[in-house]
Short mmCIF file of C-alpha atoms and ligand atoms in Angstrom, two decimals:
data_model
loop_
_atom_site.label_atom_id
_atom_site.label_comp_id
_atom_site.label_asym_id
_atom_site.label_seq_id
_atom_site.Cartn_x
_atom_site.Cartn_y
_atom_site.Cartn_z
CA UNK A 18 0.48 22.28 -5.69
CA UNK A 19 -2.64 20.49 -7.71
CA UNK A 20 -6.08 20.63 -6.34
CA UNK A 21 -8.89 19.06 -7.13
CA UNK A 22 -12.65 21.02 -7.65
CA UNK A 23 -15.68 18.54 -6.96
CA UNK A 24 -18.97 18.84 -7.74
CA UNK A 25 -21.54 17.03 -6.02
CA UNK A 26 -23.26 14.74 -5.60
CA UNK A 27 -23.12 12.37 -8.76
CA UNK A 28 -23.56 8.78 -8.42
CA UNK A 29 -21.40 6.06 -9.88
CA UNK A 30 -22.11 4.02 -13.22
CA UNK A 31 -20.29 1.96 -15.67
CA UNK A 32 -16.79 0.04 -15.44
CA UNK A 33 -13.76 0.63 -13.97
CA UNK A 34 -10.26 -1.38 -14.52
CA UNK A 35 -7.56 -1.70 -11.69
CA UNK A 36 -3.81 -0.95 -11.94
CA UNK A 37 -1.07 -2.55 -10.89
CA UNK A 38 -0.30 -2.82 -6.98
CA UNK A 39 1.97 -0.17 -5.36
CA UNK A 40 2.40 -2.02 -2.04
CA UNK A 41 3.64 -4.90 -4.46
CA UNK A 42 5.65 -3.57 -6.82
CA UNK A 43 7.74 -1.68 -3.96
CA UNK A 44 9.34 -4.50 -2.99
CA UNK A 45 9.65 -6.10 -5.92
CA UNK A 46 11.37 -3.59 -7.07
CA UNK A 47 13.84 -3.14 -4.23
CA UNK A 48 13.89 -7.29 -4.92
CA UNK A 49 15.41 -6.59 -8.54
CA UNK A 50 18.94 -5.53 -6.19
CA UNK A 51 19.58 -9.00 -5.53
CA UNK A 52 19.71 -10.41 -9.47
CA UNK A 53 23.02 -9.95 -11.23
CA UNK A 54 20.66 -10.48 -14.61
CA UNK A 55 17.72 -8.80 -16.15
CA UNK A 56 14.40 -8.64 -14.31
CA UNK A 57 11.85 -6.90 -16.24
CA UNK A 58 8.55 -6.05 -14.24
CA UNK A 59 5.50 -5.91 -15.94
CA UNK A 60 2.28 -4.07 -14.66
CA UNK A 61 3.67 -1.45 -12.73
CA UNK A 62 1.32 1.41 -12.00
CA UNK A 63 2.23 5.10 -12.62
CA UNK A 64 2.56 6.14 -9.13
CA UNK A 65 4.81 8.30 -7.74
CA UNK A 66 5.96 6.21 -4.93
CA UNK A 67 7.21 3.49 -8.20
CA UNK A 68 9.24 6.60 -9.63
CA UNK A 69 10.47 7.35 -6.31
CA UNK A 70 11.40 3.46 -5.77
CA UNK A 71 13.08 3.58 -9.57
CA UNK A 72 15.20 6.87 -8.78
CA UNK A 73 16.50 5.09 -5.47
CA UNK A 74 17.66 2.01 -7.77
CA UNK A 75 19.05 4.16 -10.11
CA UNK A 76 21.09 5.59 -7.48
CA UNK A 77 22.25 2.62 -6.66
CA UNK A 78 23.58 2.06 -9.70
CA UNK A 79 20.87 -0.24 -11.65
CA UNK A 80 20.30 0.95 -15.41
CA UNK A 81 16.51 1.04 -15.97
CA UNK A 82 14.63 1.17 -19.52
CA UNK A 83 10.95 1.25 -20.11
CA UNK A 84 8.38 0.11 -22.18
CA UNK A 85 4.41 0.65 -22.68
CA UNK A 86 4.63 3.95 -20.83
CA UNK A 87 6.74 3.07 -18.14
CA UNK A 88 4.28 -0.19 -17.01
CA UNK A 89 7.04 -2.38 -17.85
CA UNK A 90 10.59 -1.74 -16.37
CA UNK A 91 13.60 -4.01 -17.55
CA UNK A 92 16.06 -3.35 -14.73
CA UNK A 93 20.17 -4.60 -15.32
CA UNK A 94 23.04 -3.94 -13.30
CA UNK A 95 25.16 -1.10 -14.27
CA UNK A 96 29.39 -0.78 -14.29
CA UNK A 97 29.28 0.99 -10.62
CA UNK A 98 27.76 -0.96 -7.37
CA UNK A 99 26.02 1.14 -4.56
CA UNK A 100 25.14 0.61 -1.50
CA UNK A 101 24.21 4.09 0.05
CA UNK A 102 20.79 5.26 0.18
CA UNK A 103 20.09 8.70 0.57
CA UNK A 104 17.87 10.58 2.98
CA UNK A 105 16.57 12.55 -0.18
CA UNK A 106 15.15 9.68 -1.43
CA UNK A 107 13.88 7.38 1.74
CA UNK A 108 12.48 10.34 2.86
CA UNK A 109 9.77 11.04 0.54
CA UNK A 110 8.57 7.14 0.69
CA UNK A 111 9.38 4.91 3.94
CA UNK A 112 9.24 1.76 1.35
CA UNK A 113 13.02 2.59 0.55
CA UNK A 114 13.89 1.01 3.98
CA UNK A 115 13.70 -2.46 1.63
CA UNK A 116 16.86 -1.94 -0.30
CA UNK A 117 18.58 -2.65 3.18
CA UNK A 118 17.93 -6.40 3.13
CA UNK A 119 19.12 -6.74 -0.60
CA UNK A 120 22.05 -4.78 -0.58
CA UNK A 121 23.58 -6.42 2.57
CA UNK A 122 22.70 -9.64 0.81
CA UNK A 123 24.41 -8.27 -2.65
CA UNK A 124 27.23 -6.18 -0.86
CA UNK A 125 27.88 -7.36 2.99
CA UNK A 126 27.10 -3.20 4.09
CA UNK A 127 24.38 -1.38 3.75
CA UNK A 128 23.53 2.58 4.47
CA UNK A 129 20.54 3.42 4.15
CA UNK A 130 18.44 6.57 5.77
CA UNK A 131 16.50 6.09 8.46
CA UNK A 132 12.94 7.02 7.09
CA UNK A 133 11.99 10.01 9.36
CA UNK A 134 9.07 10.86 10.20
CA UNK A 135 5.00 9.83 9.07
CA UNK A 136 1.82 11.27 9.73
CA UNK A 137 -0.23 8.56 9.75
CA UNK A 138 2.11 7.44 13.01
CA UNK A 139 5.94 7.06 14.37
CA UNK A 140 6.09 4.04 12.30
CA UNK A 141 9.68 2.90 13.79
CA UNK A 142 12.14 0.34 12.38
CA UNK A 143 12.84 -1.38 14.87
CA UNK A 144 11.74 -4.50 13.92
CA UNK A 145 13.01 -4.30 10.61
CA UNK A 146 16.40 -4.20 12.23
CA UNK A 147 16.19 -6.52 15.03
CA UNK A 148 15.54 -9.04 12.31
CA UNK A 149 18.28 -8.24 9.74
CA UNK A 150 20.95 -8.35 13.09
CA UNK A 151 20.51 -12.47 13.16
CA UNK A 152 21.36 -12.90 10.32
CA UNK A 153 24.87 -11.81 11.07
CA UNK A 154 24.46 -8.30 10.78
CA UNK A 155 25.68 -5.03 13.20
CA UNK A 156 24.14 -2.10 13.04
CA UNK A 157 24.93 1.28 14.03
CA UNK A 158 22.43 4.72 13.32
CA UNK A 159 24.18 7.57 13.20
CA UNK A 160 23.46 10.89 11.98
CA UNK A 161 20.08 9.47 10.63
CA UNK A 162 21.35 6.30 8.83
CA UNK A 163 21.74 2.66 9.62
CA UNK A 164 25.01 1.44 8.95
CA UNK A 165 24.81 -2.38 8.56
CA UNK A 166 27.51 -4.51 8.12
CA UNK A 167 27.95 -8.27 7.85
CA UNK A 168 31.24 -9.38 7.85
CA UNK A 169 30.93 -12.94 6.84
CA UNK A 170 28.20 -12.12 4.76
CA UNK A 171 24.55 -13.29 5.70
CA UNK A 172 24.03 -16.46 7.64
CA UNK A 173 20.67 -18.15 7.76
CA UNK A 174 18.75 -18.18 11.34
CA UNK A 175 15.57 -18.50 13.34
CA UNK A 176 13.35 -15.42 13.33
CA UNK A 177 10.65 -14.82 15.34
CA UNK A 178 8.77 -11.34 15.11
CA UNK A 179 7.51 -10.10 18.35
CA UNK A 180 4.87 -8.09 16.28
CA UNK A 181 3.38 -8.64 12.61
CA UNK A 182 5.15 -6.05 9.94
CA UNK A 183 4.43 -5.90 6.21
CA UNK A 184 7.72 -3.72 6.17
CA UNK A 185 9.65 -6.39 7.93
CA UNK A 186 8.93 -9.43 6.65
CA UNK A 187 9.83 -8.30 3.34
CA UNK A 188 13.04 -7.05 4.76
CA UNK A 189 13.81 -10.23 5.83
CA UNK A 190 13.13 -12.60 3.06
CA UNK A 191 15.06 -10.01 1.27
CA UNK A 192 17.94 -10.64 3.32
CA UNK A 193 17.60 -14.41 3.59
CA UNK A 194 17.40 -15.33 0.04
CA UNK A 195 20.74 -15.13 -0.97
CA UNK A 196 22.34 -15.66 2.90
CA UNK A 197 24.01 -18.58 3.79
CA UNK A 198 22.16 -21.27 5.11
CA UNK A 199 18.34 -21.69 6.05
CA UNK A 200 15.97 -19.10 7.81
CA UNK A 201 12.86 -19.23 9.71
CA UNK A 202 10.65 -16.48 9.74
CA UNK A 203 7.85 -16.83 12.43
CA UNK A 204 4.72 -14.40 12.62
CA UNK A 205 4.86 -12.91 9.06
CA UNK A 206 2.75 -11.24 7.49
CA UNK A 207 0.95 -12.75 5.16
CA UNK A 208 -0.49 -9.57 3.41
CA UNK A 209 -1.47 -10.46 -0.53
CA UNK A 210 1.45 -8.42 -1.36
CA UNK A 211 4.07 -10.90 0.30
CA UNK A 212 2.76 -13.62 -1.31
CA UNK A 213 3.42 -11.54 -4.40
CA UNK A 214 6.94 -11.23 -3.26
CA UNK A 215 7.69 -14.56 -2.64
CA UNK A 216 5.70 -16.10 -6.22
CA UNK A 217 8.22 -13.44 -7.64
CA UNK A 218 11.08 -14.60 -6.04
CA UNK A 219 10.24 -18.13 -6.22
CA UNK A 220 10.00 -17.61 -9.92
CA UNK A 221 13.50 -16.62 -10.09
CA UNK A 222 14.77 -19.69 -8.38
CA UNK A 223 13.99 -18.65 -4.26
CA UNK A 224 14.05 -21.72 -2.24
CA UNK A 225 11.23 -20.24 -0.18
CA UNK A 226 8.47 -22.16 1.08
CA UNK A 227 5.55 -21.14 3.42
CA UNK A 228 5.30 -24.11 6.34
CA UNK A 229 2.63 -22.44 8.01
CA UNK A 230 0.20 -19.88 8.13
CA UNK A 231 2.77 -17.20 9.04
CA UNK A 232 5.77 -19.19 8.94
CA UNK A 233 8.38 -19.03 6.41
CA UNK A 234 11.49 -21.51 5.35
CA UNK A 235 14.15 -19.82 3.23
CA UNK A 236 17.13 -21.99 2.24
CA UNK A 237 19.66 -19.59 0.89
CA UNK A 238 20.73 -19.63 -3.01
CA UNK A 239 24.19 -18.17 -4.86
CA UNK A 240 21.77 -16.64 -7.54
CA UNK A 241 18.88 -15.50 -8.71
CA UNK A 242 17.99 -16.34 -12.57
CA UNK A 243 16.63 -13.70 -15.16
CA UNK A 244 12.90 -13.50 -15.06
CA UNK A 245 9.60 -11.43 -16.55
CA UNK A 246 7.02 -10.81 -13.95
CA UNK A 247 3.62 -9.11 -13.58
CA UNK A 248 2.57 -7.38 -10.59
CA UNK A 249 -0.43 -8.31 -8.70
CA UNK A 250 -3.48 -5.74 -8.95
CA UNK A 251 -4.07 -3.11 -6.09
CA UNK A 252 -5.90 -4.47 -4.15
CA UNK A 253 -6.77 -1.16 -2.15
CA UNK A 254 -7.93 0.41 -5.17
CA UNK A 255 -10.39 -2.33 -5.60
CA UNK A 256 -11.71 -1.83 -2.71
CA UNK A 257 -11.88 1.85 -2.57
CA UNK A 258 -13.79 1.72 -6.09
CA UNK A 259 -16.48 -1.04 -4.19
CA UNK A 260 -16.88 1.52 -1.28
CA UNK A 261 -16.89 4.33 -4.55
CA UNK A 262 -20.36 2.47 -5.76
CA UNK A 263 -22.03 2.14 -2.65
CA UNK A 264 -22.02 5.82 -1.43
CA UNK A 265 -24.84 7.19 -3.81
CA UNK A 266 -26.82 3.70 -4.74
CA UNK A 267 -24.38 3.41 -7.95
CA UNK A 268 -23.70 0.45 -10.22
CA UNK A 269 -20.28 -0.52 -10.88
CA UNK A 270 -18.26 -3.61 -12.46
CA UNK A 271 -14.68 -3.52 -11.53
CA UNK A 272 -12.24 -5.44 -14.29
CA UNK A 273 -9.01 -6.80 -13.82
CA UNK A 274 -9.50 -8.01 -10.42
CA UNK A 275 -9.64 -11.25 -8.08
CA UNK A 276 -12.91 -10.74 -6.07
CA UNK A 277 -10.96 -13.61 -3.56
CA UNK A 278 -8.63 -11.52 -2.22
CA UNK A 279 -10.57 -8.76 -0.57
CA UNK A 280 -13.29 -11.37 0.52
CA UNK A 281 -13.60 -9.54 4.26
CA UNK A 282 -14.59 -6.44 2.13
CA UNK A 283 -17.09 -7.83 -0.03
CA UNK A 284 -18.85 -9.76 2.95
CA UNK A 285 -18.72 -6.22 4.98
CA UNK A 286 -20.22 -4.48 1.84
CA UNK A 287 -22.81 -6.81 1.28
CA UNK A 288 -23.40 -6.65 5.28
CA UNK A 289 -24.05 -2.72 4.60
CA UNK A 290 -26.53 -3.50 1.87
CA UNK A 291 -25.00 -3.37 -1.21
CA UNK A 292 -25.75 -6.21 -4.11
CA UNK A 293 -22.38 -8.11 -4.95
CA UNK A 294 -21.65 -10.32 -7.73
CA UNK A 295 -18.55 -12.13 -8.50
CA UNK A 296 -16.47 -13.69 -11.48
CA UNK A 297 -13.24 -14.73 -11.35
CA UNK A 298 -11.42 -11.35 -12.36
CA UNK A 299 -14.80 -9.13 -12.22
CA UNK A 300 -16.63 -7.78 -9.31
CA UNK A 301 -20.47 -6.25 -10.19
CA UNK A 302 -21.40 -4.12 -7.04
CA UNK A 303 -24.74 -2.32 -6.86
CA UNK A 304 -24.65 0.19 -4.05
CA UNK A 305 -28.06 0.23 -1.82
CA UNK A 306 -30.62 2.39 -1.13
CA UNK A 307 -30.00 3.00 2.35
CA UNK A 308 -26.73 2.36 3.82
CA UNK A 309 -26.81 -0.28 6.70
CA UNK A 310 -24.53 0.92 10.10
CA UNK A 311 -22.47 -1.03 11.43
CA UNK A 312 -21.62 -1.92 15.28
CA UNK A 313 -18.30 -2.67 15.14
CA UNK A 314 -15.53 -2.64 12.75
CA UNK A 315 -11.78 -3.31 13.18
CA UNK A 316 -9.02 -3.04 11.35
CA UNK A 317 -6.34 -5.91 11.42
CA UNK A 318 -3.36 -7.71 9.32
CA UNK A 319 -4.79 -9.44 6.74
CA UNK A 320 -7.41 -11.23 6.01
CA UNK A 321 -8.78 -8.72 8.90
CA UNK A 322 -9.87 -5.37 7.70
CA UNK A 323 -7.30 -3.48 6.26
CA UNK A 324 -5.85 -0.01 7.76
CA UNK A 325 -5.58 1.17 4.04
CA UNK A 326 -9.38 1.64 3.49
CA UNK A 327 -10.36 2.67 6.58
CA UNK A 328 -10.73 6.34 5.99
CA UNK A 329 -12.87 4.95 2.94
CA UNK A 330 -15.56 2.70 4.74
CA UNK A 331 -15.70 6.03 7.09
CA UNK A 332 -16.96 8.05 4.63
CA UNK A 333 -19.68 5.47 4.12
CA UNK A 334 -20.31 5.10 7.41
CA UNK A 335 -21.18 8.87 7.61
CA UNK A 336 -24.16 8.21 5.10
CA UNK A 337 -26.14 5.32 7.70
CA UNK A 338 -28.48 4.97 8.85
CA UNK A 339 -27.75 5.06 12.57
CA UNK A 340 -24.54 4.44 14.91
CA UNK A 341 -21.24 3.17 13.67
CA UNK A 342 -17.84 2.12 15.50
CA UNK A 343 -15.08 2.22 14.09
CA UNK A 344 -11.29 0.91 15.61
CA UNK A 345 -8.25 1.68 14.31
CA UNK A 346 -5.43 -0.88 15.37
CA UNK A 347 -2.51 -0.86 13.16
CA UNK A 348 -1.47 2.85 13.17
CA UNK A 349 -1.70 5.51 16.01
CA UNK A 350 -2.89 8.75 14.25
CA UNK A 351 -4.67 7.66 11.22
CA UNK A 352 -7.90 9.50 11.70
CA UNK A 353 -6.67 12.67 10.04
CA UNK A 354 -9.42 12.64 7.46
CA UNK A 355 -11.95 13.02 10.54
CA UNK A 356 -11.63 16.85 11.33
CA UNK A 357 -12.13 17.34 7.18
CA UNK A 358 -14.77 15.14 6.92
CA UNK A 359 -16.38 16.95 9.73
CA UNK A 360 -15.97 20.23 8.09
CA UNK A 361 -18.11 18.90 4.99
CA UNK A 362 -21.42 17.86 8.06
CA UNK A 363 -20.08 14.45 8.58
CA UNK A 364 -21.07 13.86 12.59
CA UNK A 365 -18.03 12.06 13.86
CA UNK A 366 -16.20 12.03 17.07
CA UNK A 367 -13.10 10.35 18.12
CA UNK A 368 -12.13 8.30 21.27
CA UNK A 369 -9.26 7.00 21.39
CA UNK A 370 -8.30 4.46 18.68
CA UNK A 371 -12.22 4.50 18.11
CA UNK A 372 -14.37 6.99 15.64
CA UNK A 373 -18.11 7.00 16.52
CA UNK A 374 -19.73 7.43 13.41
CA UNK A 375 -23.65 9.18 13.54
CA UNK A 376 -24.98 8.65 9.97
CA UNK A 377 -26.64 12.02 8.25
CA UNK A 378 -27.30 12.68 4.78
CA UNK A 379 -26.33 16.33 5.20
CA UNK A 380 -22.57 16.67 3.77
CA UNK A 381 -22.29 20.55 1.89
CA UNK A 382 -19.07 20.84 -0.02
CA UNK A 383 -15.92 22.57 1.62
CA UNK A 384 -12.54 23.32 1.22
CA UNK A 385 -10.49 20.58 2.20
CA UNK A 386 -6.88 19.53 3.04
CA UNK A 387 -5.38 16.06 2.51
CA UNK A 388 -2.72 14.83 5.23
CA UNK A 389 -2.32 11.25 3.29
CA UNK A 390 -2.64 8.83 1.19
CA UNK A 391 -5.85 7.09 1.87
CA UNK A 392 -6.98 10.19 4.04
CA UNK A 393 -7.07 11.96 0.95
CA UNK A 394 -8.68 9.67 -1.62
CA UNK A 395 -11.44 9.58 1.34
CA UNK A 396 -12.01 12.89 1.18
CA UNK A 397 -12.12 12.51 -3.15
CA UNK A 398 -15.37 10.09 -1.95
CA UNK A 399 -16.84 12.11 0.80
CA UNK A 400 -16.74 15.61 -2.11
CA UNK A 401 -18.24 13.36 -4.88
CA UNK A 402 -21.52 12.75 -2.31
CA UNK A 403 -21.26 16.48 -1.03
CA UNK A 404 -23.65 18.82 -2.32
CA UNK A 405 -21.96 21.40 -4.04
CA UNK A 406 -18.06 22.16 -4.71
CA UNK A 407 -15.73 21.08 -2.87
CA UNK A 408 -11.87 22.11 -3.70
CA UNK A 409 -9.24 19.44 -2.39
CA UNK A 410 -6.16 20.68 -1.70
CA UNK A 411 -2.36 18.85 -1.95
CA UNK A 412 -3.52 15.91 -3.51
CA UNK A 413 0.17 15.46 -4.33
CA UNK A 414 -0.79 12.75 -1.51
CA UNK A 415 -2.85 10.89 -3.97
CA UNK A 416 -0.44 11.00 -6.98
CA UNK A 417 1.88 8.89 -4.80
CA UNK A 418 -0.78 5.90 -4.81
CA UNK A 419 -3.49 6.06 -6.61
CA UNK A 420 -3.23 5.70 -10.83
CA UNK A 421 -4.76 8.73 -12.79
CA UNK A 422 -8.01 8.77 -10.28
CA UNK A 423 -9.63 11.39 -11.50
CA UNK A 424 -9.90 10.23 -14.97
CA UNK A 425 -10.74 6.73 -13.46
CA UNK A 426 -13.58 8.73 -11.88
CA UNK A 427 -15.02 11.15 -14.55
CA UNK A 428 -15.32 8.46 -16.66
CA UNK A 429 -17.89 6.70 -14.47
CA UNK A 430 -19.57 9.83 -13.54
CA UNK A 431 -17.79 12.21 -10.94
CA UNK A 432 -17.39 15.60 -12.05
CA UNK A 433 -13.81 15.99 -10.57
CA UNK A 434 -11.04 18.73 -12.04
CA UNK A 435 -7.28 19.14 -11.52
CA UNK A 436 -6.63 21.87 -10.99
CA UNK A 437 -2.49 22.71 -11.52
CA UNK A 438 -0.89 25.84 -10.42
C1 EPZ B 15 2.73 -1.38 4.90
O1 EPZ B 15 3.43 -0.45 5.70
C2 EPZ B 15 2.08 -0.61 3.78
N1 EPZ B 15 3.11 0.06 3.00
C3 EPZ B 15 1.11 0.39 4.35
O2 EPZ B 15 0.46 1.03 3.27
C4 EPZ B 15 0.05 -0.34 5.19
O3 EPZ B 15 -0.81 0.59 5.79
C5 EPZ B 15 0.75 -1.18 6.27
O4 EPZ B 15 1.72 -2.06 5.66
C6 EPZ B 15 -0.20 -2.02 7.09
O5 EPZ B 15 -0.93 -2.86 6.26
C7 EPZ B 15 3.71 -0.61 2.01
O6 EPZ B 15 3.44 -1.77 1.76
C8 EPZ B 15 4.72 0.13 1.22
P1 EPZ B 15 3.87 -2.43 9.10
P2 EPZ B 15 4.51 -0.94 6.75
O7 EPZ B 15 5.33 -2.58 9.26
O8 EPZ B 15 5.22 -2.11 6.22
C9 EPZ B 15 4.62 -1.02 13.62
C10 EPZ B 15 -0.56 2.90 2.15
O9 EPZ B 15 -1.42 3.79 2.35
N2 EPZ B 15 6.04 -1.29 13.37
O10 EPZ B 15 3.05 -3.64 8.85
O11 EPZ B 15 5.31 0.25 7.15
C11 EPZ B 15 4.10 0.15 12.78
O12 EPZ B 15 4.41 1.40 13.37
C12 EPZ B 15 0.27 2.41 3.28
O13 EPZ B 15 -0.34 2.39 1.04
C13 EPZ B 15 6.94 -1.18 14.42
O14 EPZ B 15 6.56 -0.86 15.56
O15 EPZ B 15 3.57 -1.36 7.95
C14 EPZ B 15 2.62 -0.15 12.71
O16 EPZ B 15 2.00 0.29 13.85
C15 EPZ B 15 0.61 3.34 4.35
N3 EPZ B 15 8.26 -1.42 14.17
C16 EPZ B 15 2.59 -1.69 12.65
O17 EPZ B 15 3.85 -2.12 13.18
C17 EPZ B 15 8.73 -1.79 12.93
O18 EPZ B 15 9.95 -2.01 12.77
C18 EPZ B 15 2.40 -2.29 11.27
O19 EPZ B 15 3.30 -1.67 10.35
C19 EPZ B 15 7.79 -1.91 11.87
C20 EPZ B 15 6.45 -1.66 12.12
#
């Protein structure tokens, strides 16, 4: 398993460009099930989640060539027609739960794993299915799969969700598409990345309007007509790179980017001191002298704060000066970077959904174990700002979302080494 070795502290300087969006391209890429004709997806970033995502379509019997090292992905239907997705696969990555609205839209039956388990909480799909069911669907789980089959094949319906899911939502316009009939989807997400989804799908002839903030009108279509599309830019990565610049007083632009759509991030950064200018793809962001605390923060669906940089602004917080608070709302155990970041000085306690956050400018470098995703790209920050080395270990965890960060970070000034085994 790779490790990283940090030496700290170093500050940030120069520019940095973002990659393509993983929480996008997943279900775009589940989307591609639906088109009998080419799709070819442009901007994908080399993540392992997106090669996870490909192998599943493969499996279901899409043929898949590449160009510009595997950043652009033509995808065609092949001679045999799947509709069984394995536990090997969904396991690994919970996104593969989104083939099940395309294939029952493409097939009438679905079986698809049930995704197991997550650290960051029991993340259930209940939701997911309670949905797909009106549209003329029964469902059985057995053994660890949902069997889903719709007779008559999908027919349009009213939809309202009794909580907001990312997952879902995209599950269900999925689904609706190609059904029969109109749908109405009431208290969707409206996360950058659906919009994504739906400009995609709209592009290939969708009949799928928004008719309120987080209401949704799909009129169902036969097909879906060949298309080119490029994949929104991560907008997680952005923001981790803005919290990157603050930590140490460091000077970063960030290229390839739409400063709009992490606005709630930028006005919080600027709250904590930092210097932010904006162009329309380019955010300048001079980190300040002394970090500002903050009373309160929350995370929320979007445009609230999002889950997904959470363990980031923490590591922030740790340099204040003062008291911070902050509450986590969308998942139930995602304060796993907390014990590590305590083991590098960080003064931190938990209560609850809450982390009370006592600033100090006392982190020494540690060993340290990453438990996921963001967790462990917040404990990349918190190394970079230690004094000393710091090894990280199974940073698999970041492979699976984050593109090539260590030479993103080297080149602006973090003395960070893979170390492979
Ligand atoms: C998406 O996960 C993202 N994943 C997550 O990104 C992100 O943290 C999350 O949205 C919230 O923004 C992808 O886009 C691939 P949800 P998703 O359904 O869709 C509960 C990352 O680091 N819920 O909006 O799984 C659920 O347990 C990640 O890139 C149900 O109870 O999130 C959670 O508490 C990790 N039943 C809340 O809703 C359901 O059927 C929101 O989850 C579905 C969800």
């Amino acid at each position: 398993m790779d490790k990283f070795k940090i030496n700290g502290p170093s500050k940030i300087r120069g520019e940095v460009s973002i990659s393509g969006s993983k929480n996008a391209a997943l279900p775009i890429l589940a989307a591609t099930l639906l088109f009998d004709k080419n799709v070819t997806i442009k901007n994908l970033p080399r993540v392992k989640d997106i090669d996870t995502m490909l192998n599943l379509l493969k499996s279901l019997g899409r043929k898949i060539t590449f160009k510009n090292n595997k950043k652009i992905a033509t995808i065609s239907k092949g001679k045999k027609n799947n509709f069984f997705a394995p536990y090997s696969l969904v396991k690994t990555m919970r996104a593969g739960i989104l083939v099940l609205g395309p294939l029952l839209a493409k097939n009438k039956k679905a079986k698809v794993s049930s995704p197991g388990g997550c650290s960051i909480g029991v993340r259930p799909i209940d939701i997911h299915l309670k949905a797909i069911s009106k549209l003329g669907v029964k469902i059985q789980i057995k053994k660890g799969y949902v069997n889903a089959i719709a007779q008559e094949g999908l027919v349009g319906s009213e939809i309202r969700f009794s909580k907001i899911s990312v997952g879902a939502t995209e599950n269900l316009i999925l689904a609706a598409c190609l059904a029969n009939g109109t749908t109405t989807i009431k208290n969707c997400a409206i996360e950058p990345e659906i919009k994504d989804l739906t400009n995609f799908l709209k592009a290939a002839g969708a009949k799928i309007k928004w008719i309120g903030k987080r209401t949704l009108k799909i009129e169902g279509v036969k097909t879906l007509k060949n298309i080119t599309y490029s994949i929104m830019n991560d907008r997680i990565e952005a923001g981790t790179f803005c919290v990157a610049a603050c930590l140490n007083g460091g000077n970063l632009k960030i290229k390839n980017f739409e400063p709009k759509i992490i606005n709630t991030e930028i006005n919080l950064l600027k709250k904590i001191g930092a210097k932010i200018k904006t162009t329309k793809n380019t955010i300048q962001i001079n980190g300040p002298k002394k970090i500002r605390s903050l009373d309160f923060l929350k995370t929320g669906e979007y445009p609230n704060f999002p889950t997904d940089l959470q363990a980031q602004i923490m590591v922030l917080l740790t340099k204040a000066n003062g008291k911070s608070i902050i509450e986590e709302n969308i998942f139930e155990n995602r304060f796993m970077h907390v014990p590590e970041l305590k083991r590098l000085g960080a003064k931190i306690n938990i209560k609850g959904n809450k982390a009370i956050i006592e600033g100090t400018d006392n982190l020494e470098g540690a060993e340290l174990m990453s438990s996921d995703l963001r967790a462990s790209v917040a404990l990349v920050l918190a190394a970079f700002i230690s004094r000393g080395t710091s090894i990280i270990n199974r940073v698999y965890h970041l492979d699976r979302g984050y593109e090539k960060i260590e030479n993103k970070l080297k080149k602006i000034g973090v003395n960070i080494k893979r170390i492979s085994k």
